[in-house]
Amino acid sequence: MEKKETYELLLKQIEALIEGEATNEMGGLANVSSALHYAFDRFFWTGFYLQRAENSLLLGPFQGTVACFNIPIGKGVCGSAFAERRTLIVPDVEKFPGHISCSFESRSEIVVPFYDVNGEPVGVLDIDSRELNAFDETDAHYLEKIMKVLTEKIYQR
Ligand code: SME
């Protein structure tokens, strides 16, 4: 199946998954990390970091191998995407200054920040691949869309 078709199906699946689960933040994030991870063969790590302290992001629900607990805001790919409030596509993690390596297997990644309904940043979605250059604008487009659907349900506060 084409990547776009897989994402279109995923969007519908995720909408259905979180319908009626507005109060279950952790359950919603956990199910979305699973739906994303298993929709594609090519994701090595799929999960969330959430702002739970002023200066750092803490590990949230994920699928994949064990990961760093804590990422300072402004550092690494996750901390930079969160601080800059924009999606970052990193084709080769070794070329990203200050990349935080949780696993030597991770070669490329995409990080998508997300916000509550007031536009306040909540955290980031982080997806890693064992392949170089695994992510492009199509991934960015659909992952941003998925996070919008999710956050409109879960972060209404
Ligand atoms: N590589 C990330 C850290 C998180 S993990 O890869 C799961 C970063 O530089 O922010």
mmCIF file of C-alpha atoms and ligand atoms in Angstrom:
data_model
loop_
_atom_site.group_PDB
_atom_site.id
_atom_site.type_symbol
_atom_site.label_atom_id
_atom_site.label_comp_id
_atom_site.label_asym_id
_atom_site.label_seq_id
_atom_site.Cartn_x
_atom_site.Cartn_y
_atom_site.Cartn_z
ATOM 1 C CA MET A 1 0.000 0.000 0.000
ATOM 2 C CA GLU A 2 1.172 3.531 -0.745
ATOM 3 C CA LYS A 3 2.321 5.531 2.266
ATOM 4 C CA LYS A 4 -0.465 8.101 1.722
ATOM 5 C CA GLU A 5 -3.150 5.400 1.671
ATOM 6 C CA THR A 6 -1.789 3.897 4.888
ATOM 7 C CA TYR A 7 -1.912 7.321 6.537
ATOM 8 C CA GLU A 8 -5.471 7.949 5.307
ATOM 9 C CA LEU A 9 -6.601 4.655 6.854
ATOM 10 C CA LEU A 10 -4.663 5.431 10.019
ATOM 11 C CA LEU A 11 -6.373 8.793 10.363
ATOM 12 C CA LYS A 12 -9.780 7.105 10.294
ATOM 13 C CA GLN A 13 -8.621 4.394 12.693
ATOM 14 C CA ILE A 14 -7.260 6.944 15.148
ATOM 15 C CA GLU A 15 -10.403 9.087 14.985
ATOM 16 C CA ALA A 16 -12.458 6.005 15.856
ATOM 17 C CA LEU A 17 -9.999 4.889 18.544
ATOM 18 C CA ILE A 18 -10.103 8.082 20.548
ATOM 19 C CA GLU A 19 -13.797 8.816 20.068
ATOM 20 C CA GLY A 20 -15.287 9.037 23.548
ATOM 21 C CA GLU A 21 -11.881 8.773 25.265
ATOM 22 C CA ALA A 22 -11.367 12.483 25.849
ATOM 23 C CA THR A 23 -10.493 12.101 29.515
ATOM 24 C CA ASN A 24 -7.958 9.314 29.092
ATOM 25 C CA GLU A 25 -4.798 11.166 28.036
ATOM 26 C CA MET A 26 -2.304 8.357 28.661
ATOM 27 C CA GLY A 27 -4.561 5.680 27.168
ATOM 28 C CA GLY A 28 -5.143 7.794 24.064
ATOM 29 C CA LEU A 29 -1.441 8.498 23.559
ATOM 30 C CA ALA A 30 -0.551 4.840 24.167
ATOM 31 C CA ASN A 31 -3.070 3.601 21.621
ATOM 32 C CA VAL A 32 -1.975 6.176 19.054
ATOM 33 C CA SER A 33 1.696 5.203 19.477
ATOM 34 C CA SER A 34 0.697 1.575 18.912
ATOM 35 C CA ALA A 35 -1.549 2.310 15.907
ATOM 36 C CA LEU A 36 1.240 4.343 14.261
ATOM 37 C CA HIS A 37 4.009 1.900 15.096
ATOM 38 C CA TYR A 38 2.256 -1.180 13.745
ATOM 39 C CA ALA A 39 0.797 0.511 10.657
ATOM 40 C CA PHE A 40 4.286 0.629 9.142
ATOM 41 C CA ASP A 41 7.190 -1.851 9.154
ATOM 42 C CA ARG A 42 9.650 0.973 9.008
ATOM 43 C CA PHE A 43 9.318 2.608 12.436
ATOM 44 C CA PHE A 44 11.853 1.559 15.060
ATOM 45 C CA TRP A 45 10.611 3.753 17.928
ATOM 46 C CA THR A 46 7.288 5.611 18.107
ATOM 47 C CA GLY A 47 6.278 7.613 21.133
ATOM 48 C CA PHE A 48 5.668 10.768 23.064
ATOM 49 C CA TYR A 49 7.600 13.172 25.244
ATOM 50 C CA LEU A 50 5.456 15.480 27.376
ATOM 51 C CA GLN A 51 6.218 18.727 29.139
ATOM 52 C CA ARG A 52 5.765 17.952 32.819
ATOM 53 C CA ALA A 53 8.376 20.365 34.219
ATOM 54 C CA GLU A 54 9.368 23.888 33.234
ATOM 55 C CA ASN A 55 12.575 23.004 31.405
ATOM 56 C CA SER A 56 12.186 19.434 30.315
ATOM 57 C CA LEU A 57 10.185 16.879 28.416
ATOM 58 C CA LEU A 58 9.492 13.560 30.111
ATOM 59 C CA LEU A 59 9.074 10.166 28.488
ATOM 60 C CA GLY A 60 5.440 9.298 27.788
ATOM 61 C CA PRO A 61 3.736 6.303 26.176
ATOM 62 C CA PHE A 62 5.739 4.637 23.394
ATOM 63 C CA GLN A 63 6.377 1.505 21.338
ATOM 64 C CA GLY A 64 9.944 0.291 20.897
ATOM 65 C CA THR A 65 13.096 -0.184 22.930
ATOM 66 C CA VAL A 66 13.761 1.587 26.250
ATOM 67 C CA ALA A 67 14.377 5.328 25.889
ATOM 68 C CA CYS A 68 15.751 8.391 27.703
ATOM 69 C CA PHE A 69 13.496 9.540 30.553
ATOM 70 C CA ASN A 70 14.201 13.217 30.297
ATOM 71 C CA ILE A 71 15.024 15.645 27.458
ATOM 72 C CA PRO A 72 15.885 19.296 28.229
ATOM 73 C CA ILE A 73 13.749 21.757 26.233
ATOM 74 C CA GLY A 74 15.911 23.216 23.455
ATOM 75 C CA LYS A 75 18.206 20.149 23.345
ATOM 76 C CA GLY A 76 18.227 17.197 20.949
ATOM 77 C CA VAL A 77 15.708 16.819 18.158
ATOM 78 C CA CYS A 78 12.725 16.543 20.514
ATOM 79 C CA GLY A 79 13.700 19.495 22.693
ATOM 80 C CA SER A 80 14.496 21.648 19.635
ATOM 81 C CA ALA A 81 11.218 20.871 17.829
ATOM 82 C CA PHE A 82 9.311 21.675 21.025
ATOM 83 C CA ALA A 83 11.194 24.949 21.626
ATOM 84 C CA GLU A 84 10.951 26.052 17.980
ATOM 85 C CA ARG A 85 7.312 24.912 17.698
ATOM 86 C CA ARG A 86 7.884 23.202 14.361
ATOM 87 C CA THR A 87 8.175 19.729 12.903
ATOM 88 C CA LEU A 88 11.782 18.628 12.433
ATOM 89 C CA ILE A 89 12.781 16.005 9.872
ATOM 90 C CA VAL A 90 16.298 14.701 10.512
ATOM 91 C CA PRO A 91 17.634 12.547 7.640
ATOM 92 C CA ASP A 92 20.821 11.571 9.523
ATOM 93 C CA VAL A 93 20.826 11.887 13.304
ATOM 94 C CA GLU A 94 24.642 11.972 13.426
ATOM 95 C CA LYS A 95 24.533 15.265 11.534
ATOM 96 C CA PHE A 96 22.086 16.924 13.936
ATOM 97 C CA PRO A 97 24.059 19.041 16.438
ATOM 98 C CA GLY A 98 23.253 17.912 19.975
ATOM 99 C CA HIS A 99 21.247 14.869 18.958
ATOM 100 C CA ILE A 100 20.370 12.787 22.026
ATOM 101 C CA SER A 101 21.004 9.140 21.288
ATOM 102 C CA CYS A 102 18.710 6.740 23.114
ATOM 103 C CA SER A 103 19.670 3.863 20.821
ATOM 104 C CA PHE A 104 22.583 3.367 18.437
ATOM 105 C CA GLU A 105 20.078 1.783 16.036
ATOM 106 C CA SER A 106 18.264 5.037 15.375
ATOM 107 C CA ARG A 107 19.530 6.638 12.132
ATOM 108 C CA SER A 108 16.860 9.164 11.168
ATOM 109 C CA GLU A 109 13.830 10.683 12.839
ATOM 110 C CA ILE A 110 10.858 13.022 12.687
ATOM 111 C CA VAL A 111 9.558 15.032 15.634
ATOM 112 C CA VAL A 112 6.135 16.728 15.606
ATOM 113 C CA PRO A 113 5.208 19.128 18.431
ATOM 114 C CA PHE A 114 1.576 19.302 19.508
ATOM 115 C CA TYR A 115 -0.582 21.816 21.375
ATOM 116 C CA ASP A 116 -3.732 22.067 23.474
ATOM 117 C CA VAL A 117 -6.814 23.916 22.166
ATOM 118 C CA ASN A 118 -5.383 27.219 23.427
ATOM 119 C CA GLY A 119 -2.215 26.719 21.396
ATOM 120 C CA GLU A 120 -0.096 25.942 24.468
ATOM 121 C CA PRO A 121 2.580 23.332 23.693
ATOM 122 C CA VAL A 122 1.974 19.956 25.341
ATOM 123 C CA GLY A 123 4.731 17.724 24.007
ATOM 124 C CA VAL A 124 6.135 16.015 20.931
ATOM 125 C CA LEU A 125 5.560 12.896 18.879
ATOM 126 C CA ASP A 126 8.933 11.305 18.073
ATOM 127 C CA ILE A 127 9.381 8.593 15.441
ATOM 128 C CA ASP A 128 12.760 6.974 14.779
ATOM 129 C CA SER A 129 13.927 4.697 11.965
ATOM 130 C CA ARG A 130 16.861 2.329 11.513
ATOM 131 C CA GLU A 131 17.166 3.655 7.927
ATOM 132 C CA LEU A 132 18.766 6.937 6.919
ATOM 133 C CA ASN A 133 16.427 9.502 5.355
ATOM 134 C CA ALA A 134 13.250 7.599 6.272
ATOM 135 C CA PHE A 135 10.915 10.599 6.619
ATOM 136 C CA ASP A 136 9.658 13.256 4.225
ATOM 137 C CA GLU A 137 7.024 15.978 3.872
ATOM 138 C CA THR A 138 4.267 13.380 3.424
ATOM 139 C CA ASP A 139 5.072 11.968 6.864
ATOM 140 C CA ALA A 140 5.158 15.490 8.312
ATOM 141 C CA HIS A 141 1.801 16.369 6.727
ATOM 142 C CA TYR A 142 -0.040 13.292 7.971
ATOM 143 C CA LEU A 143 1.577 13.127 11.392
ATOM 144 C CA GLU A 144 0.651 16.778 12.004
ATOM 145 C CA LYS A 145 -2.911 15.968 10.924
ATOM 146 C CA ILE A 146 -3.058 12.949 13.226
ATOM 147 C CA MET A 147 -1.792 15.001 16.160
ATOM 148 C CA LYS A 148 -4.404 17.672 15.453
ATOM 149 C CA VAL A 149 -7.212 15.103 15.519
ATOM 150 C CA LEU A 150 -5.824 13.627 18.723
ATOM 151 C CA THR A 151 -5.230 16.876 20.563
ATOM 152 C CA GLU A 152 -8.618 18.346 19.645
ATOM 153 C CA LYS A 153 -10.141 15.401 21.527
ATOM 154 C CA ILE A 154 -7.745 15.039 24.421
ATOM 155 C CA TYR A 155 -6.436 18.530 25.220
ATOM 156 C CA GLN A 156 -9.617 20.566 25.411
ATOM 157 C CA ARG A 157 -8.696 22.203 28.701
HETATM 158 N N1 SME B 1 16.704 11.239 19.546
HETATM 159 C C1 SME B 1 15.872 12.040 20.351
HETATM 160 C C2 SME B 1 15.768 11.482 21.737
HETATM 161 C C3 SME B 1 14.614 10.581 21.952
HETATM 162 S S1 SME B 1 14.761 9.088 21.347
HETATM 163 O O1 SME B 1 15.336 8.896 20.100
HETATM 164 C C4 SME B 1 13.566 8.014 21.720
HETATM 165 C C5 SME B 1 16.334 13.494 20.404
HETATM 166 O O2 SME B 1 17.449 13.846 19.992
HETATM 167 O O3 SME B 1 15.571 14.290 20.867
#
